[in-house]
Tab-separated table of C-alpha atoms in Angstrom:
chain	number	residue	atom	x	y	z
A	1	ASP	CA	12.804	59.904	161.795
A	2	VAL	CA	11.017	61.731	159.030
A	3	LYS	CA	13.334	62.947	156.331
A	4	VAL	CA	12.398	65.743	153.947
A	5	THR	CA	15.000	66.235	151.254
A	6	GLN	CA	15.279	69.281	149.033
A	7	SER	CA	17.303	68.668	145.916
A	8	SER	CA	19.533	71.767	146.092
A	9	ARG	CA	20.884	73.826	148.994
A	10	TYR	CA	21.927	76.722	146.761
A	11	LEU	CA	20.706	77.654	143.296
A	12	VAL	CA	21.497	80.585	141.011
A	13	LYS	CA	19.272	81.293	138.008
A	14	ARG	CA	18.656	84.129	135.580
A	15	THR	CA	15.599	86.340	135.172
A	16	GLY	CA	13.018	84.741	132.896
A	17	GLU	CA	14.214	81.162	133.386
A	18	LYS	CA	11.818	78.392	134.385
A	19	VAL	CA	13.010	77.046	137.734
A	20	PHE	CA	12.166	73.737	139.403
A	21	LEU	CA	12.629	73.101	143.123
A	22	GLU	CA	12.209	69.486	144.151
A	23	CYS	CA	11.190	68.031	147.507
A	24	VAL	CA	10.937	64.379	148.557
A	25	GLN	CA	9.685	62.938	151.865
A	26	ASP	CA	10.187	59.361	152.998
A	27	MET	CA	7.366	58.880	155.539
A	28	ASP	CA	4.303	58.409	153.329
A	29	HIS	CA	2.858	61.741	154.490
A	30	GLU	CA	-0.336	62.948	152.866
A	31	ASN	CA	0.351	66.669	153.217
A	32	MET	CA	3.160	68.646	151.644
A	33	PHE	CA	3.850	72.378	151.725
A	34	TRP	CA	6.061	74.999	150.096
A	35	TYR	CA	7.045	78.160	151.990
A	36	ARG	CA	9.331	81.048	151.299
A	37	GLN	CA	11.303	82.629	154.123
A	38	ASP	CA	12.367	86.281	154.048
A	39	PRO	CA	14.005	88.305	156.840
A	40	GLY	CA	11.430	90.021	159.038
A	41	LEU	CA	8.515	88.261	157.335
A	42	GLY	CA	8.808	84.774	158.764
A	43	LEU	CA	7.551	81.912	156.598
A	44	ARG	CA	4.786	82.466	154.080
A	45	LEU	CA	2.832	79.634	152.483
A	46	ILE	CA	3.016	79.440	148.687
A	47	TYR	CA	1.144	76.201	147.871
A	48	PHE	CA	0.172	73.000	149.628
A	49	SER	CA	-1.157	69.598	148.703
A	50	TYR	CA	-3.256	67.038	150.587
A	51	ASP	CA	-2.952	64.243	148.080
A	52	VAL	CA	-1.475	63.184	144.770
A	53	LYS	CA	-2.466	65.434	141.887
A	54	MET	CA	-4.221	67.921	144.103
A	55	LYS	CA	-3.003	71.388	145.097
A	56	GLU	CA	-4.289	74.434	146.894
A	57	LYS	CA	-3.067	78.006	146.857
A	58	GLY	CA	-1.487	79.421	149.943
A	59	ASP	CA	-1.068	83.066	150.816
A	60	ILE	CA	1.396	84.076	148.073
A	61	PRO	CA	0.885	81.821	145.010
A	62	GLU	CA	1.461	84.464	142.318
A	63	GLY	CA	4.333	83.583	140.009
A	64	TYR	CA	4.506	79.979	141.218
A	65	SER	CA	2.938	76.644	140.376
A	66	VAL	CA	3.337	73.138	141.841
A	67	SER	CA	3.203	69.537	140.776
A	68	ARG	CA	2.505	66.407	142.791
A	69	GLU	CA	2.566	63.339	140.544
A	70	LYS	CA	3.669	60.959	143.286
A	71	LYS	CA	2.840	60.985	146.985
A	72	GLU	CA	6.442	61.442	148.108
A	73	ARG	CA	7.400	64.246	145.722
A	74	PHE	CA	6.223	67.860	145.597
A	75	SER	CA	7.763	70.256	143.092
A	76	LEU	CA	7.668	74.040	143.117
A	77	ILE	CA	7.903	75.750	139.738
A	78	LEU	CA	8.797	79.363	139.043
A	79	GLU	CA	7.294	79.855	135.602
A	80	SER	CA	9.428	82.883	134.699
A	81	ALA	CA	11.849	83.748	137.467
A	82	SER	CA	12.101	87.343	138.640
A	83	THR	CA	14.533	89.041	141.023
A	84	ASN	CA	11.824	89.445	143.692
A	85	GLN	CA	11.691	85.662	143.935
A	86	THR	CA	15.196	85.576	145.392
A	87	SER	CA	14.590	83.915	148.752
A	88	MET	CA	14.964	80.839	150.935
A	89	TYR	CA	12.435	78.146	150.018
A	90	LEU	CA	11.379	75.529	152.546
A	91	CYS	CA	9.452	72.342	151.914
A	92	ALA	CA	7.518	70.548	154.664
A	93	SER	CA	5.335	67.487	155.115
A	94	SER	CA	2.848	66.248	157.712
A	95	SER	CA	0.877	63.109	158.294
A	96	ASP	CA	-2.717	64.140	158.749
A	97	ARG	CA	-5.282	66.710	157.670
A	98	ILE	CA	-5.971	67.509	161.307
A	99	GLY	CA	-4.122	70.625	162.347
A	100	ASN	CA	-2.475	69.097	165.410
A	101	GLN	CA	0.221	67.217	163.542
A	102	PRO	CA	3.600	68.989	163.354
A	103	GLN	CA	5.158	69.731	160.013
A	104	HIS	CA	8.606	68.324	159.207
A	105	PHE	CA	10.912	70.594	157.234
A	106	GLY	CA	13.724	70.167	154.750
A	107	ASP	CA	16.953	72.164	155.066
A	108	GLY	CA	15.865	74.720	152.497
A	109	THR	CA	16.996	75.927	149.077
A	110	ARG	CA	18.547	79.368	148.906
A	111	LEU	CA	17.588	80.651	145.452
A	112	SER	CA	19.177	83.697	143.842
A	113	ILE	CA	17.700	85.187	140.676
A	114	LEU	CA	20.136	87.418	138.781
B	1	ALA	CA	-8.080	84.427	159.500
B	2	GLN	CA	-5.462	83.902	162.130
B	3	SER	CA	-2.283	85.915	162.614
B	4	VAL	CA	0.794	85.687	164.813
B	5	THR	CA	2.942	88.479	166.230
B	6	GLN	CA	6.352	87.896	167.741
B	7	LEU	CA	7.038	91.028	169.698
B	8	ASP	CA	10.837	90.972	169.535
B	9	SER	CA	12.824	90.552	166.339
B	10	GLN	CA	16.107	90.106	168.233
B	11	VAL	CA	16.854	89.057	171.813
B	12	PRO	CA	20.448	89.115	173.105
B	13	VAL	CA	21.130	87.416	176.437
B	14	PHE	CA	24.135	86.227	178.384
B	15	GLU	CA	24.869	82.547	178.797
B	16	GLU	CA	23.104	80.924	181.784
B	17	ALA	CA	20.589	83.783	181.997
B	18	PRO	CA	16.837	83.150	181.670
B	19	VAL	CA	15.029	84.098	178.487
B	20	GLU	CA	11.451	84.682	177.366
B	21	LEU	CA	10.423	84.964	173.711
B	22	ARG	CA	7.001	86.503	173.305
B	23	CYS	CA	4.241	85.400	170.955
B	24	ASN	CA	0.697	86.694	170.587
B	25	TYR	CA	-1.889	85.351	168.191
B	26	SER	CA	-5.248	86.373	166.814
B	27	SER	CA	-7.956	83.972	165.695
B	28	SER	CA	-11.757	83.789	165.684
B	29	VAL	CA	-11.670	80.037	166.389
B	30	SER	CA	-9.735	77.679	168.631
B	31	VAL	CA	-6.168	77.004	167.574
B	32	TYR	CA	-3.220	74.702	168.014
B	33	LEU	CA	0.054	76.458	168.874
B	34	PHE	CA	3.637	75.573	168.017
B	35	TRP	CA	7.180	76.798	168.545
B	36	TYR	CA	9.826	75.871	165.986
B	37	VAL	CA	13.591	76.502	166.069
B	38	GLN	CA	15.872	77.091	163.094
B	39	TYR	CA	19.613	76.662	163.608
B	40	PRO	CA	21.948	78.326	161.085
B	41	ASN	CA	21.744	76.800	157.615
B	42	GLN	CA	19.066	74.318	158.610
B	43	GLY	CA	15.340	73.863	158.256
B	44	LEU	CA	12.865	74.249	161.112
B	45	GLN	CA	12.408	71.660	163.829
B	46	LEU	CA	9.621	71.389	166.359
B	47	LEU	CA	10.399	72.589	169.906
B	48	LEU	CA	6.971	72.052	171.443
B	49	LYS	CA	3.253	72.229	170.761
B	50	TYR	CA	0.031	73.012	172.610
B	51	LEU	CA	-3.007	71.020	171.552
B	52	SER	CA	-5.217	70.922	174.665
B	53	GLY	CA	-5.089	70.223	178.389
B	54	SER	CA	-2.402	71.674	180.650
B	55	THR	CA	-1.490	75.195	179.644
B	56	LEU	CA	2.186	74.662	180.505
B	57	VAL	CA	3.907	72.694	177.780
B	58	LYS	CA	7.418	71.283	178.000
B	59	GLY	CA	9.549	70.768	174.917
B	60	ILE	CA	13.012	69.713	173.891
B	61	ASN	CA	16.291	71.280	175.078
B	62	GLY	CA	14.774	72.561	178.341
B	63	PHE	CA	12.269	74.948	176.728
B	64	GLU	CA	8.708	75.390	177.912
B	65	ALA	CA	5.771	77.573	176.899
B	66	GLU	CA	2.583	78.694	178.561
B	67	PHE	CA	-0.722	79.082	176.767
B	68	ASN	CA	-2.790	82.012	178.029
B	69	LYS	CA	-6.179	82.048	176.340
B	70	SER	CA	-7.380	85.324	177.851
B	71	GLN	CA	-4.267	87.145	176.651
B	72	THR	CA	-4.012	85.104	173.435
B	73	SER	CA	-0.345	84.499	174.150
B	74	PHE	CA	2.050	81.564	173.952
B	75	HIS	CA	5.382	82.779	175.329
B	76	LEU	CA	8.465	80.560	175.203
B	77	ARG	CA	10.826	80.382	178.189
B	78	LYS	CA	14.052	78.763	179.277
B	79	PRO	CA	15.486	79.238	182.785
B	80	SER	CA	19.152	79.060	181.733
B	81	VAL	CA	20.357	79.366	178.144
B	82	HIS	CA	23.470	77.950	176.487
B	83	ILE	CA	25.550	79.097	173.545
B	84	SER	CA	24.010	76.268	171.533
B	85	ASP	CA	20.556	77.893	171.859
B	86	THR	CA	21.621	80.607	169.420
B	87	ALA	CA	19.045	80.292	166.632
B	88	GLU	CA	15.901	81.805	165.193
B	89	TYR	CA	12.635	80.888	166.869
B	90	PHE	CA	9.224	80.874	165.210
B	91	CYS	CA	5.788	80.788	166.786
B	92	ALA	CA	2.998	79.311	164.644
B	93	VAL	CA	-0.726	78.583	164.856
B	94	SER	CA	-3.164	76.360	163.023
B	95	GLU	CA	-6.921	76.240	163.325
B	96	LEU	CA	-8.684	73.213	164.822
B	97	GLN	CA	-11.097	73.072	161.909
B	98	GLY	CA	-10.381	73.207	158.237
B	99	ALA	CA	-7.121	73.108	156.355
B	100	GLN	CA	-3.962	72.139	158.185
B	101	LYS	CA	-2.194	75.383	157.402
B	102	LEU	CA	0.376	76.906	159.699
B	103	VAL	CA	0.590	80.663	160.067
B	104	PHE	CA	3.992	81.796	161.298
B	105	GLY	CA	5.193	84.810	163.199
B	106	GLN	CA	8.047	86.937	161.909
B	107	GLY	CA	10.646	85.112	163.973
B	108	THR	CA	12.886	86.070	166.914
B	109	ARG	CA	16.637	85.811	166.603
B	110	LEU	CA	18.090	84.673	169.937
B	111	THR	CA	21.765	85.465	170.416
B	112	ILE	CA	23.619	84.060	173.409
B	113	ASN	CA	26.700	85.965	174.524
B	114	PRO	CA	29.409	84.319	176.668
């Protein structure tokens, strides 16, 4: 079974801090994704990556950046955290660039910015 | 660009009753369609997917969905629900061509009452 592991289940940070959310997958997947989940809005794509050292903006990239130095690891960075970034963050991976492959999700990180 | 609308934000049903969760999508090109389930405090897991072929798709836990191209719908059904089906359900689409990005609906919270 594919396992996608997010480093923290719960995280509390202060406004203005630089925040790192880490995600690791163990199935040698090419594609990795970061979403945020908010009530009534479903999941919205922040950034994704098809390969090491490459990244593409999703639908809501403002205030975020990402890093993919190794194939199995995809990090989401909040450059200067703000209260409107309080949310659930979900990482996912998939095996192919063709759209028919399902994405496999981690359990999420619930981030609170005070 | 594609979009997904889940017509009901909450659906309460009694145990052993049938249920239908509605999903409509909009896209200018052909799409793949997915239903994911999220149990409390967990990430998303795949219930079923439609790629091509038969319009009736069977998934895990007794769920099935029917693709209707003319109505651009992909409704999820189960003939008899259990308490353990209490969860949030997400419909998602991805385009056949181009980036493997999923676009999610807003989610439907299914609550099973004894």
